[in-house]
PQR file with spaces between the fields and no chain letter, atoms N, CA, C, O and H, PARSE charges and radii, in Angstrom:
ATOM       1  N    UNK     1      15.946    9.622  -15.467 -0.4000 1.5000
ATOM       2  CA   UNK     1      15.144   10.505  -14.468 -0.0000 2.0000
ATOM       3  C    UNK     1      14.396    9.745  -13.391  0.5500 1.7000
ATOM       4  O    UNK     1      13.798    8.698  -13.641 -0.5500 1.4000
ATOM       5  N    UNK     2      14.440   10.247  -12.297 -0.4000 1.5000
ATOM       6  CA   UNK     2      13.582    9.525  -11.125 -0.0000 2.0000
ATOM       7  C    UNK     2      12.300   10.286  -10.883  0.5500 1.7000
ATOM       8  O    UNK     2      12.263   11.515  -10.938 -0.5500 1.4000
ATOM       9  H    UNK     2      14.925   11.097  -12.094  0.4000 1.0000
ATOM      10  N    UNK     3      11.345    9.600  -10.640 -0.4000 1.5000
ATOM      11  CA   UNK     3      10.068   10.022  -10.211 -0.0000 2.0000
ATOM      12  C    UNK     3       9.735    9.523   -8.777  0.5500 1.7000
ATOM      13  O    UNK     3       9.444    8.334   -8.645 -0.5500 1.4000
ATOM      14  H    UNK     3      11.375    8.601  -10.596  0.4000 1.0000
ATOM      15  N    UNK     4       9.758   10.406   -7.608 -0.4000 1.5000
ATOM      16  CA   UNK     4       9.463    9.615   -6.318 -0.0000 2.0000
ATOM      17  C    UNK     4       7.764    9.893   -5.909  0.5500 1.7000
ATOM      18  O    UNK     4       7.130   10.941   -6.035 -0.5500 1.4000
ATOM      19  H    UNK     4       9.994   11.371   -7.715  0.4000 1.0000
ATOM      20  N    UNK     5       7.330    8.650   -5.417 -0.4000 1.5000
ATOM      21  CA   UNK     5       6.089    8.718   -5.118 -0.0000 2.0000
ATOM      22  C    UNK     5       5.574    8.629   -3.527  0.5500 1.7000
ATOM      23  O    UNK     5       6.416    8.241   -2.717 -0.5500 1.4000
ATOM      24  H    UNK     5       7.844    7.799   -5.315  0.4000 1.0000
ATOM      25  N    UNK     6       4.413    8.923   -3.098 -0.4000 1.5000
ATOM      26  CA   UNK     6       4.131    8.607   -1.691 -0.0000 2.0000
ATOM      27  C    UNK     6       2.481    9.091   -1.878  0.5500 1.7000
ATOM      28  O    UNK     6       1.924    9.927   -2.588 -0.5500 1.4000
ATOM      29  H    UNK     6       3.729    9.238   -3.756  0.4000 1.0000
ATOM      30  N    UNK     7       2.032    8.131   -0.880 -0.4000 1.5000
ATOM      31  CA   UNK     7       0.621    7.974   -0.744 -0.0000 2.0000
ATOM      32  C    UNK     7       0.315    7.572    1.051  0.5500 1.7000
ATOM      33  O    UNK     7       0.989    6.803    1.738 -0.5500 1.4000
ATOM      34  H    UNK     7       2.485    7.451   -0.304  0.4000 1.0000
ATOM      35  N    UNK     8      -0.762    8.275    1.430 -0.4000 1.5000
ATOM      36  CA   UNK     8      -1.253    7.885    2.752 -0.0000 2.0000
ATOM      37  C    UNK     8      -2.453    7.729    2.832  0.5500 1.7000
ATOM      38  O    UNK     8      -3.145    8.577    2.270 -0.5500 1.4000
ATOM      39  H    UNK     8      -1.308    8.899    0.873  0.4000 1.0000
ATOM      40  N    UNK     9      -3.071    6.709    3.484 -0.4000 1.5000
ATOM      41  CA   UNK     9      -4.821    6.863    3.585 -0.0000 2.0000
ATOM      42  C    UNK     9      -4.925    6.471    5.153  0.5500 1.7000
ATOM      43  O    UNK     9      -4.118    5.813    5.810 -0.5500 1.4000
ATOM      44  H    UNK     9      -2.508    6.020    3.941  0.4000 1.0000
ATOM      45  N    UNK    10      -5.991    6.986    5.517 -0.4000 1.5000
ATOM      46  CA   UNK    10      -6.581    6.141    6.815 -0.0000 2.0000
ATOM      47  C    UNK    10      -8.209    5.903    6.605  0.5500 1.7000
ATOM      48  O    UNK    10      -8.817    6.791    6.007 -0.5500 1.4000
ATOM      49  H    UNK    10      -6.647    7.520    4.984  0.4000 1.0000
ATOM      50  N    UNK    11      -8.810    4.945    6.990 -0.4000 1.5000
ATOM      51  CA   UNK    11     -10.008    4.437    7.150 -0.0000 2.0000
ATOM      52  C    UNK    11     -10.362    4.030    8.223  0.5500 1.7000
ATOM      53  O    UNK    11      -9.547    3.483    8.965 -0.5500 1.4000
ATOM      54  H    UNK    11      -8.316    4.224    7.475  0.4000 1.0000
ATOM      55  N    UNK    12     -11.786    4.208    8.611 -0.4000 1.5000
ATOM      56  CA   UNK    12     -12.579    3.314    9.687 -0.0000 2.0000
ATOM      57  C    UNK    12     -13.755    2.914    9.051  0.5500 1.7000
ATOM      58  O    UNK    12     -14.305    3.483    8.108 -0.5500 1.4000
ATOM      59  H    UNK    12     -12.448    4.653    8.008  0.4000 1.0000
ATOM      60  N    UNK    13     -14.172    1.700    9.741 -0.4000 1.5000
ATOM      61  CA   UNK    13     -15.647    0.992    9.382 -0.0000 2.0000
ATOM      62  C    UNK    13     -15.790   -0.244   10.180  0.5500 1.7000
ATOM      63  O    UNK    13     -14.940   -1.007   10.638 -0.5500 1.4000
ATOM      64  H    UNK    13     -13.725    1.238   10.507  0.4000 1.0000
ATOM      65  N    UNK    14     -17.357   -0.249   10.241 -0.4000 1.5000
ATOM      66  CA   UNK    14     -17.647   -1.242   10.982 -0.0000 2.0000
ATOM      67  C    UNK    14     -17.878   -2.749   10.369  0.5500 1.7000
ATOM      68  O    UNK    14     -18.338   -2.919    9.239 -0.5500 1.4000
ATOM      69  H    UNK    14     -18.047    0.372    9.869  0.4000 1.0000
ATOM      70  N    UNK    15     -17.532   -3.746   11.182 -0.4000 1.5000
ATOM      71  CA   UNK    15     -17.578   -4.992   10.544 -0.0000 2.0000
ATOM      72  C    UNK    15     -18.606   -5.846   11.343  0.5500 1.7000
ATOM      73  O    UNK    15     -18.632   -5.657   12.559 -0.5500 1.4000
ATOM      74  H    UNK    15     -17.158   -3.608   12.099  0.4000 1.0000
ATOM      75  N    UNK    16     -19.454   -6.764   10.805 -0.4000 1.5000
ATOM      76  CA   UNK    16     -20.216   -7.542   11.441 -0.0000 2.0000
ATOM      77  C    UNK    16     -19.723   -8.840   11.429  0.5500 1.7000
ATOM      78  O    UNK    16     -19.522   -9.418   10.361 -0.5500 1.4000
ATOM      79  H    UNK    16     -19.432   -6.917    9.817  0.4000 1.0000
ATOM      80  N    UNK    17     -19.480   -9.425   12.642 -0.4000 1.5000
ATOM      81  CA   UNK    17     -19.035  -10.638   12.730 -0.0000 2.0000
ATOM      82  C    UNK    17     -19.732  -11.587   13.584  0.5500 1.7000
ATOM      83  O    UNK    17     -19.712  -11.332   14.788 -0.5500 1.4000
ATOM      84  H    UNK    17     -19.643   -8.956   13.510  0.4000 1.0000
ATOM      85  N    UNK    18     -20.321  -12.591   13.211 -0.4000 1.5000
ATOM      86  CA   UNK    18     -20.813  -13.765   14.462 -0.0000 2.0000
ATOM      87  C    UNK    18     -21.978  -12.735   15.318  0.5500 1.7000
ATOM      88  O    UNK    18     -22.325  -12.889   16.489 -0.5500 1.4000
ATOM      89  H    UNK    18     -20.337  -12.797   12.233  0.4000 1.0000
ATOM      90  N    UNK    19     -22.415  -11.749   14.442 -0.4000 1.5000
ATOM      91  CA   UNK    19     -23.698  -10.794   15.058 -0.0000 2.0000
ATOM      92  C    UNK    19     -23.225  -10.058   16.099  0.5500 1.7000
ATOM      93  O    UNK    19     -24.000   -9.862   17.035 -0.5500 1.4000
ATOM      94  H    UNK    19     -22.134  -11.625   13.491  0.4000 1.0000
ATOM      95  N    UNK    20     -21.867   -9.498   16.157 -0.4000 1.5000
ATOM      96  CA   UNK    20     -21.396   -8.341   16.619 -0.0000 2.0000
ATOM      97  C    UNK    20     -20.886   -7.511   15.975  0.5500 1.7000
ATOM      98  O    UNK    20     -20.273   -7.884   14.974 -0.5500 1.4000
ATOM      99  H    UNK    20     -21.238   -9.657   15.396  0.4000 1.0000
ATOM     100  N    UNK    21     -20.940   -6.112   16.288 -0.4000 1.5000
ATOM     101  CA   UNK    21     -20.480   -5.105   15.120 -0.0000 2.0000
ATOM     102  C    UNK    21     -19.513   -4.799   15.919  0.5500 1.7000
ATOM     103  O    UNK    21     -19.575   -4.718   17.146 -0.5500 1.4000
ATOM     104  H    UNK    21     -21.438   -5.808   17.100  0.4000 1.0000
ATOM     105  N    UNK    22     -18.198   -4.548   14.933 -0.4000 1.5000
ATOM     106  CA   UNK    22     -17.005   -4.121   15.526 -0.0000 2.0000
ATOM     107  C    UNK    22     -16.258   -2.809   14.673  0.5500 1.7000
ATOM     108  O    UNK    22     -16.144   -2.803   13.447 -0.5500 1.4000
ATOM     109  H    UNK    22     -18.148   -4.614   13.936  0.4000 1.0000
ATOM     110  N    UNK    23     -15.844   -1.860   15.449 -0.4000 1.5000
ATOM     111  CA   UNK    23     -15.222   -0.942   14.557 -0.0000 2.0000
ATOM     112  C    UNK    23     -13.900   -1.069   14.404  0.5500 1.7000
ATOM     113  O    UNK    23     -13.231   -1.438   15.369 -0.5500 1.4000
ATOM     114  H    UNK    23     -15.936   -1.864   16.445  0.4000 1.0000
ATOM     115  N    UNK    24     -13.297   -0.790   13.178 -0.4000 1.5000
ATOM     116  CA   UNK    24     -11.876   -0.983   12.747 -0.0000 2.0000
ATOM     117  C    UNK    24     -11.395   -0.215   12.058  0.5500 1.7000
ATOM     118  O    UNK    24     -11.752   -0.122   10.884 -0.5500 1.4000
ATOM     119  H    UNK    24     -13.840   -0.490   12.394  0.4000 1.0000
ATOM     120  N    UNK    25     -10.281    0.693   12.679 -0.4000 1.5000
ATOM     121  CA   UNK    25      -9.486    1.800   12.011 -0.0000 2.0000
ATOM     122  C    UNK    25      -8.116    1.087   11.449  0.5500 1.7000
ATOM     123  O    UNK    25      -7.586    0.008   11.713 -0.5500 1.4000
ATOM     124  H    UNK    25      -9.991    0.618   13.633  0.4000 1.0000
ATOM     125  N    UNK    26      -7.781    2.144   10.572 -0.4000 1.5000
ATOM     126  CA   UNK    26      -6.420    1.330    9.784 -0.0000 2.0000
ATOM     127  C    UNK    26      -5.844    2.654    8.897  0.5500 1.7000
ATOM     128  O    UNK    26      -6.490    3.650    8.569 -0.5500 1.4000
ATOM     129  H    UNK    26      -8.212    3.021   10.357  0.4000 1.0000
ATOM     130  N    UNK    27      -4.549    2.376    8.638 -0.4000 1.5000
ATOM     131  CA   UNK    27      -3.812    3.550    8.229 -0.0000 2.0000
ATOM     132  C    UNK    27      -2.605    2.587    7.283  0.5500 1.7000
ATOM     133  O    UNK    27      -2.060    1.555    7.673 -0.5500 1.4000
ATOM     134  H    UNK    27      -4.024    1.567    8.904  0.4000 1.0000
ATOM     135  N    UNK    28      -2.409    3.260    5.994 -0.4000 1.5000
ATOM     136  CA   UNK    28      -1.355    2.576    4.852 -0.0000 2.0000
ATOM     137  C    UNK    28      -0.724    3.828    4.454  0.5500 1.7000
ATOM     138  O    UNK    28      -1.290    4.900    4.239 -0.5500 1.4000
ATOM     139  H    UNK    28      -2.852    4.099    5.677  0.4000 1.0000
ATOM     140  N    UNK    29       0.782    3.501    4.369 -0.4000 1.5000
ATOM     141  CA   UNK    29       1.403    4.292    3.944 -0.0000 2.0000
ATOM     142  C    UNK    29       2.343    3.418    2.724  0.5500 1.7000
ATOM     143  O    UNK    29       2.980    2.381    2.911 -0.5500 1.4000
ATOM     144  H    UNK    29       1.242    2.630    4.544  0.4000 1.0000
ATOM     145  N    UNK    30       2.239    3.978    1.798 -0.4000 1.5000
ATOM     146  CA   UNK    30       3.241    3.615    0.331 -0.0000 2.0000
ATOM     147  C    UNK    30       4.102    4.689    0.117  0.5500 1.7000
ATOM     148  O    UNK    30       3.819    5.861    0.363 -0.5500 1.4000
ATOM     149  H    UNK    30       1.722    4.820    1.646  0.4000 1.0000
ATOM     150  N    UNK    31       5.328    4.214   -0.418 -0.4000 1.5000
ATOM     151  CA   UNK    31       6.208    5.112   -0.939 -0.0000 2.0000
ATOM     152  C    UNK    31       6.888    4.236   -2.080  0.5500 1.7000
ATOM     153  O    UNK    31       7.103    3.027   -1.984 -0.5500 1.4000
ATOM     154  H    UNK    31       5.557    3.261   -0.617  0.4000 1.0000
ATOM     155  N    UNK    32       7.186    5.027   -3.159 -0.4000 1.5000
ATOM     156  CA   UNK    32       7.749    4.292   -4.302 -0.0000 2.0000
ATOM     157  C    UNK    32       8.693    5.387   -5.261  0.5500 1.7000
ATOM     158  O    UNK    32       8.780    6.604   -5.096 -0.5500 1.4000
ATOM     159  H    UNK    32       7.012    6.008   -3.236  0.4000 1.0000
ATOM     160  N    UNK    33       9.266    4.670   -6.158 -0.4000 1.5000
ATOM     161  CA   UNK    33      10.296    5.221   -7.089 -0.0000 2.0000
ATOM     162  C    UNK    33      10.078    4.855   -8.696  0.5500 1.7000
ATOM     163  O    UNK    33      10.128    3.691   -9.094 -0.5500 1.4000
ATOM     164  H    UNK    33       9.195    3.682   -6.292  0.4000 1.0000
ATOM     165  N    UNK    34       9.867    5.828   -9.448 -0.4000 1.5000
ATOM     166  CA   UNK    34       9.938    5.147  -10.815 -0.0000 2.0000
ATOM     167  C    UNK    34      11.585    5.674  -11.406  0.5500 1.7000
ATOM     168  O    UNK    34      12.155    6.657  -10.934 -0.5500 1.4000
ATOM     169  H    UNK    34       9.827    6.773   -9.124  0.4000 1.0000
ATOM     170  N    UNK    35      12.187    4.777  -12.542 -0.4000 1.5000
ATOM     171  CA   UNK    35      13.322    5.251  -13.006 -0.0000 2.0000
ATOM     172  C    UNK    35      13.345    4.959  -14.524  0.5500 1.7000
ATOM     173  O    UNK    35      13.538    3.800  -14.889 -0.5500 1.4000
ATOM     174  H    UNK    35      11.724    3.978  -12.925  0.4000 1.0000
ATOM     175  N    UNK    36      13.161    5.935  -15.420 -0.4000 1.5000
ATOM     176  CA   UNK    36      13.186    5.890  -16.663 -0.0000 2.0000
ATOM     177  C    UNK    36      14.659    5.407  -17.154  0.5500 1.7000
ATOM     178  O    UNK    36      15.707    6.024  -16.963 -0.5500 1.4000
ATOM     179  H    UNK    36      13.004    6.877  -15.123  0.4000 1.0000
ATOM     180  N    UNK    37      14.524    4.329  -17.740 -0.4000 1.5000
ATOM     181  CA   UNK    37      15.506    3.602  -18.593 -0.0000 2.0000
ATOM     182  C    UNK    37      15.855    4.172  -19.800  0.5500 1.7000
ATOM     183  O    UNK    37      16.983    4.572  -20.087 -0.5500 1.4000
ATOM     184  H    UNK    37      13.673    3.828  -17.895  0.4000 1.0000
ATOM     185  N    UNK    38      14.748    4.209  -20.594 -0.4000 1.5000
ATOM     186  CA   UNK    38      14.702    4.915  -22.101 -0.0000 2.0000
ATOM     187  C    UNK    38      13.454    5.423  -21.967  0.5500 1.7000
ATOM     188  O    UNK    38      12.802    5.478  -20.925 -0.5500 1.4000
ATOM     189  H    UNK    38      13.832    3.883  -20.360  0.4000 1.0000
ATOM     190  N    UNK    39      12.972    5.982  -23.598 -0.4000 1.5000
ATOM     191  CA   UNK    39      11.830    6.516  -23.958 -0.0000 2.0000
ATOM     192  C    UNK    39      10.427    5.372  -23.791  0.5500 1.7000
ATOM     193  O    UNK    39       9.284    5.714  -23.486 -0.5500 1.4000
ATOM     194  H    UNK    39      13.502    5.938  -24.445  0.4000 1.0000
ATOM     195  N    UNK    40      10.892    3.965  -24.081 -0.4000 1.5000
ATOM     196  CA   UNK    40       9.714    2.808  -23.629 -0.0000 2.0000
ATOM     197  C    UNK    40       9.764    2.196  -22.497  0.5500 1.7000
ATOM     198  O    UNK    40       8.886    1.427  -22.108 -0.5500 1.4000
ATOM     199  H    UNK    40      11.820    3.686  -24.329  0.4000 1.0000
ATOM     200  N    UNK    41      10.741    2.468  -21.903 -0.4000 1.5000
ATOM     201  CA   UNK    41      11.117    1.360  -20.429 -0.0000 2.0000
ATOM     202  C    UNK    41      11.228    2.197  -19.142  0.5500 1.7000
ATOM     203  O    UNK    41      11.986    3.167  -19.126 -0.5500 1.4000
ATOM     204  H    UNK    41      11.455    3.093  -22.219  0.4000 1.0000
ATOM     205  N    UNK    42      10.570    1.890  -18.168 -0.4000 1.5000
ATOM     206  CA   UNK    42      10.636    2.415  -16.580 -0.0000 2.0000
ATOM     207  C    UNK    42      10.617    1.251  -16.097  0.5500 1.7000
ATOM     208  O    UNK    42       9.998    0.253  -16.468 -0.5500 1.4000
ATOM     209  H    UNK    42       9.955    1.102  -18.181  0.4000 1.0000
ATOM     210  N    UNK    43      11.536    1.461  -14.990 -0.4000 1.5000
ATOM     211  CA   UNK    43      11.633    0.330  -13.625 -0.0000 2.0000
ATOM     212  C    UNK    43      10.897    1.021  -12.621  0.5500 1.7000
ATOM     213  O    UNK    43      10.657    2.227  -12.572 -0.5500 1.4000
ATOM     214  H    UNK    43      12.039    2.271  -14.689  0.4000 1.0000
ATOM     215  N    UNK    44      10.530    0.029  -11.743 -0.4000 1.5000
ATOM     216  CA   UNK    44       9.919    0.639  -10.459 -0.0000 2.0000
ATOM     217  C    UNK    44       9.692    0.025   -9.251  0.5500 1.7000
ATOM     218  O    UNK    44       9.389   -1.166   -9.328 -0.5500 1.4000
ATOM     219  H    UNK    44      10.725   -0.951  -11.782  0.4000 1.0000
ATOM     220  N    UNK    45       9.765    0.580   -8.012 -0.4000 1.5000
ATOM     221  CA   UNK    45       9.629   -0.340   -6.960 -0.0000 2.0000
ATOM     222  C    UNK    45       8.946    0.543   -6.060  0.5500 1.7000
ATOM     223  O    UNK    45       8.887    1.761   -6.225 -0.5500 1.4000
ATOM     224  H    UNK    45      10.011    1.548   -7.950  0.4000 1.0000
ATOM     225  N    UNK    46       8.251   -0.307   -4.770 -0.4000 1.5000
ATOM     226  CA   UNK    46       7.340    0.408   -4.055 -0.0000 2.0000
ATOM     227  C    UNK    46       7.373   -0.418   -2.431  0.5500 1.7000
ATOM     228  O    UNK    46       7.658   -1.599   -2.235 -0.5500 1.4000
ATOM     229  H    UNK    46       8.299   -1.297   -4.636  0.4000 1.0000
ATOM     230  N    UNK    47       7.028    0.510   -1.507 -0.4000 1.5000
ATOM     231  CA   UNK    47       7.067   -0.106   -0.221 -0.0000 2.0000
ATOM     232  C    UNK    47       5.790    0.148    0.367  0.5500 1.7000
ATOM     233  O    UNK    47       5.549    1.353    0.447 -0.5500 1.4000
ATOM     234  H    UNK    47       6.797    1.470   -1.666  0.4000 1.0000
ATOM     235  N    UNK    48       4.725   -0.753    0.886 -0.4000 1.5000
ATOM     236  CA   UNK    48       3.552   -0.232    1.531 -0.0000 2.0000
ATOM     237  C    UNK    48       3.445   -0.909    3.053  0.5500 1.7000
ATOM     238  O    UNK    48       3.823   -2.058    3.282 -0.5500 1.4000
ATOM     239  H    UNK    48       4.921   -1.731    0.821  0.4000 1.0000
ATOM     240  N    UNK    49       3.019   -0.247    3.799 -0.4000 1.5000
ATOM     241  CA   UNK    49       3.121   -0.622    5.377 -0.0000 2.0000
ATOM     242  C    UNK    49       1.570   -0.234    5.729  0.5500 1.7000
ATOM     243  O    UNK    49       1.107    0.890    5.537 -0.5500 1.4000
ATOM     244  H    UNK    49       2.712    0.686    3.612  0.4000 1.0000
ATOM     245  N    UNK    50       0.902   -1.241    6.227 -0.4000 1.5000
ATOM     246  CA   UNK    50      -0.405   -1.179    6.502 -0.0000 2.0000
ATOM     247  C    UNK    50      -0.766   -1.607    8.131  0.5500 1.7000
ATOM     248  O    UNK    50      -0.520   -2.719    8.599 -0.5500 1.4000
ATOM     249  H    UNK    50       1.278   -2.154    6.383  0.4000 1.0000
ATOM     250  N    UNK    51      -1.191   -0.855    8.634 -0.4000 1.5000
ATOM     251  CA   UNK    51      -1.664   -1.104   10.130 -0.0000 2.0000
ATOM     252  C    UNK    51      -3.064   -0.955   10.470  0.5500 1.7000
ATOM     253  O    UNK    51      -3.644    0.123   10.335 -0.5500 1.4000
ATOM     254  H    UNK    51      -1.392    0.048    8.254  0.4000 1.0000
ATOM     255  N    UNK    52      -3.669   -2.084   10.942 -0.4000 1.5000
ATOM     256  CA   UNK    52      -5.150   -2.179   11.192 -0.0000 2.0000
ATOM     257  C    UNK    52      -5.260   -2.455   12.917  0.5500 1.7000
ATOM     258  O    UNK    52      -4.721   -3.311   13.618 -0.5500 1.4000
ATOM     259  H    UNK    52      -3.198   -2.960   11.051  0.4000 1.0000
ATOM     260  N    UNK    53      -6.212   -1.323   13.257 -0.4000 1.5000
ATOM     261  CA   UNK    53      -6.730   -1.689   14.946 -0.0000 2.0000
ATOM     262  C    UNK    53      -7.877   -1.978   14.894  0.5500 1.7000
ATOM     263  O    UNK    53      -8.762   -1.186   14.569 -0.5500 1.4000
ATOM     264  H    UNK    53      -6.650   -0.627   12.687  0.4000 1.0000
ATOM     265  N    UNK    54      -8.050   -3.148   15.202 -0.4000 1.5000
ATOM     266  CA   UNK    54      -9.749   -3.503   15.645 -0.0000 2.0000
ATOM     267  C    UNK    54      -9.876   -2.782   17.059  0.5500 1.7000
ATOM     268  O    UNK    54      -8.896   -2.215   17.541 -0.5500 1.4000
ATOM     269  H    UNK    54      -7.331   -3.791   15.466  0.4000 1.0000
ATOM     270  N    UNK    55     -11.095   -2.815   17.710 -0.4000 1.5000
ATOM     271  CA   UNK    55     -11.178   -2.188   18.883 -0.0000 2.0000
ATOM     272  C    UNK    55     -11.462   -3.394   19.877  0.5500 1.7000
ATOM     273  O    UNK    55     -11.690   -3.321   21.084 -0.5500 1.4000
ATOM     274  H    UNK    55     -11.892   -3.276   17.318  0.4000 1.0000
ATOM     275  N    UNK    56     -11.406   -4.279   19.246 -0.4000 1.5000
ATOM     276  CA   UNK    56     -11.542   -5.840   20.313 -0.0000 2.0000
ATOM     277  C    UNK    56     -10.217   -6.552   20.449  0.5500 1.7000
ATOM     278  O    UNK    56     -10.023   -7.322   21.389 -0.5500 1.4000
ATOM     279  H    UNK    56     -11.221   -4.339   18.266  0.4000 1.0000
ATOM     280  N    UNK    57      -9.318   -6.314   19.544 -0.4000 1.5000
ATOM     281  CA   UNK    57      -8.360   -7.054   19.268 -0.0000 2.0000
ATOM     282  C    UNK    57      -6.752   -6.567   19.184  0.5500 1.7000
ATOM     283  O    UNK    57      -6.546   -5.406   19.538 -0.5500 1.4000
ATOM     284  H    UNK    57      -9.476   -5.688   18.780  0.4000 1.0000
ATOM     285  N    UNK    58      -5.914   -7.144   18.865 -0.4000 1.5000
ATOM     286  CA   UNK    58      -4.559   -6.873   18.695 -0.0000 2.0000
ATOM     287  C    UNK    58      -4.484   -6.216   17.539  0.5500 1.7000
ATOM     288  O    UNK    58      -5.329   -6.492   16.688 -0.5500 1.4000
ATOM     289  H    UNK    58      -6.081   -8.087   18.578  0.4000 1.0000
ATOM     290  N    UNK    59      -3.485   -5.222   17.250 -0.4000 1.5000
ATOM     291  CA   UNK    59      -3.003   -4.576   15.915 -0.0000 2.0000
ATOM     292  C    UNK    59      -2.257   -5.470   14.956  0.5500 1.7000
ATOM     293  O    UNK    59      -1.379   -6.281   15.249 -0.5500 1.4000
ATOM     294  H    UNK    59      -2.799   -4.998   17.942  0.4000 1.0000
ATOM     295  N    UNK    60      -2.811   -5.155   13.607 -0.4000 1.5000
ATOM     296  CA   UNK    60      -2.165   -6.201   12.713 -0.0000 2.0000
ATOM     297  C    UNK    60      -1.569   -5.265   11.923  0.5500 1.7000
ATOM     298  O    UNK    60      -2.050   -4.177   11.605 -0.5500 1.4000
ATOM     299  H    UNK    60      -3.525   -4.496   13.370  0.4000 1.0000
ATOM     300  N    UNK    61      -0.128   -5.873   11.505 -0.4000 1.5000
ATOM     301  CA   UNK    61       0.701   -5.193   10.616 -0.0000 2.0000
ATOM     302  C    UNK    61       1.212   -5.756    9.232  0.5500 1.7000
ATOM     303  O    UNK    61       2.120   -6.587    9.246 -0.5500 1.4000
ATOM     304  H    UNK    61       0.263   -6.756   11.763  0.4000 1.0000
ATOM     305  N    UNK    62       0.794   -5.434    8.320 -0.4000 1.5000
ATOM     306  CA   UNK    62       1.461   -6.006    7.019 -0.0000 2.0000
ATOM     307  C    UNK    62       1.912   -4.977    6.379  0.5500 1.7000
ATOM     308  O    UNK    62       1.481   -3.826    6.456 -0.5500 1.4000
ATOM     309  H    UNK    62       0.057   -4.758    8.309  0.4000 1.0000
ATOM     310  N    UNK    63       3.042   -5.484    5.548 -0.4000 1.5000
ATOM     311  CA   UNK    63       4.046   -4.856    4.593 -0.0000 2.0000
ATOM     312  C    UNK    63       4.252   -5.637    3.265  0.5500 1.7000
ATOM     313  O    UNK    63       4.345   -6.864    3.227 -0.5500 1.4000
ATOM     314  H    UNK    63       3.392   -6.418    5.486  0.4000 1.0000
ATOM     315  N    UNK    64       4.322   -4.730    2.058 -0.4000 1.5000
ATOM     316  CA   UNK    64       4.591   -5.381    0.940 -0.0000 2.0000
ATOM     317  C    UNK    64       5.554   -4.766    0.502  0.5500 1.7000
ATOM     318  O    UNK    64       5.774   -3.626    0.912 -0.5500 1.4000
ATOM     319  H    UNK    64       4.246   -3.733    2.089  0.4000 1.0000
ATOM     320  N    UNK    65       6.529   -5.486   -0.626 -0.4000 1.5000
ATOM     321  CA   UNK    65       7.664   -4.968   -1.377 -0.0000 2.0000
ATOM     322  C    UNK    65       7.396   -5.027   -2.725  0.5500 1.7000
ATOM     323  O    UNK    65       7.172   -6.183   -3.084 -0.5500 1.4000
ATOM     324  H    UNK    65       6.351   -6.412   -0.959  0.4000 1.0000
ATOM     325  N    UNK    66       7.329   -4.120   -3.700 -0.4000 1.5000
ATOM     326  CA   UNK    66       7.427   -4.813   -5.101 -0.0000 2.0000
ATOM     327  C    UNK    66       8.085   -4.248   -5.916  0.5500 1.7000
ATOM     328  O    UNK    66       8.300   -3.066   -5.649 -0.5500 1.4000
ATOM     329  H    UNK    66       7.511   -3.181   -3.409  0.4000 1.0000
ATOM     330  N    UNK    67       8.537   -4.653   -6.898 -0.4000 1.5000
ATOM     331  CA   UNK    67       9.585   -4.198   -7.964 -0.0000 2.0000
ATOM     332  C    UNK    67       8.846   -4.790   -9.530  0.5500 1.7000
ATOM     333  O    UNK    67       8.228   -5.838   -9.715 -0.5500 1.4000
ATOM     334  H    UNK    67       8.362   -5.614   -7.115  0.4000 1.0000
ATOM     335  N    UNK    68       9.104   -3.943  -10.290 -0.4000 1.5000
ATOM     336  CA   UNK    68       8.544   -4.158  -11.858 -0.0000 2.0000
ATOM     337  C    UNK    68       9.239   -3.364  -12.721  0.5500 1.7000
ATOM     338  O    UNK    68       9.997   -2.420  -12.494 -0.5500 1.4000
ATOM     339  H    UNK    68       9.606   -3.091  -10.140  0.4000 1.0000
ATOM     340  N    UNK    69       8.744   -4.063  -14.138 -0.4000 1.5000
ATOM     341  CA   UNK    69       9.187   -3.170  -15.341 -0.0000 2.0000
ATOM     342  C    UNK    69       8.078   -2.921  -16.170  0.5500 1.7000
ATOM     343  O    UNK    69       7.233   -3.789  -16.390 -0.5500 1.4000
ATOM     344  H    UNK    69       8.129   -4.830  -14.323  0.4000 1.0000
ATOM     345  N    UNK    70       8.023   -1.612  -16.715 -0.4000 1.5000
ATOM     346  CA   UNK    70       6.965   -1.272  -17.637 -0.0000 2.0000
ATOM     347  C    UNK    70       7.430   -0.609  -18.850  0.5500 1.7000
ATOM     348  O    UNK    70       7.941    0.501  -19.002 -0.5500 1.4000
ATOM     349  H    UNK    70       8.709   -0.908  -16.536  0.4000 1.0000
ATOM     350  N    UNK    71       7.143   -1.519  -19.667 -0.4000 1.5000
ATOM     351  CA   UNK    71       7.766   -1.441  -21.188 -0.0000 2.0000
ATOM     352  C    UNK    71       6.482   -1.109  -22.107  0.5500 1.7000
ATOM     353  O    UNK    71       5.433   -1.751  -22.056 -0.5500 1.4000
ATOM     354  H    UNK    71       6.728   -2.420  -19.543  0.4000 1.0000
ATOM     355  N    UNK    72       6.724   -0.010  -22.953 -0.4000 1.5000
ATOM     356  CA   UNK    72       5.870    0.543  -23.530 -0.0000 2.0000
ATOM     357  C    UNK    72       6.058    0.121  -25.515  0.5500 1.7000
ATOM     358  O    UNK    72       7.034    0.521  -26.151 -0.5500 1.4000
ATOM     359  H    UNK    72       7.576    0.511  -22.995  0.4000 1.0000
ATOM     360  N    UNK    73       5.158   -0.541  -26.021 -0.4000 1.5000
ATOM     361  CA   UNK    73       5.664   -1.187  -27.510 -0.0000 2.0000
ATOM     362  C    UNK    73       4.448   -0.901  -28.271  0.5500 1.7000
ATOM     363  O    UNK    73       4.375   -1.217  -29.459 -0.5500 1.4000
ATOM     364  H    UNK    73       4.366   -0.866  -25.504  0.4000 1.0000
C-alpha cells in the first residue's frame, strides 16, 4: 500500500547581522512516499527543495533526499 505526502511552506523574517537588519524570504517544498511492506514495516523516501531569498544577496537553493525504514516491534 502506497501513501503519497506533500508539504509546502513559505516564511519571511528579519535577521540582524553586523548591526544591519535584513529581510529574508524563503519557500520549501517536500514530496514523499511511504510503502507498507508488512503490518510492522514501512519503507519511505522524500525529497525537499528549499529556496532562500535575502534582499541584499544572491538566492540560496538547497535540496535533500532521504530514505528510511520504520519497523514497529
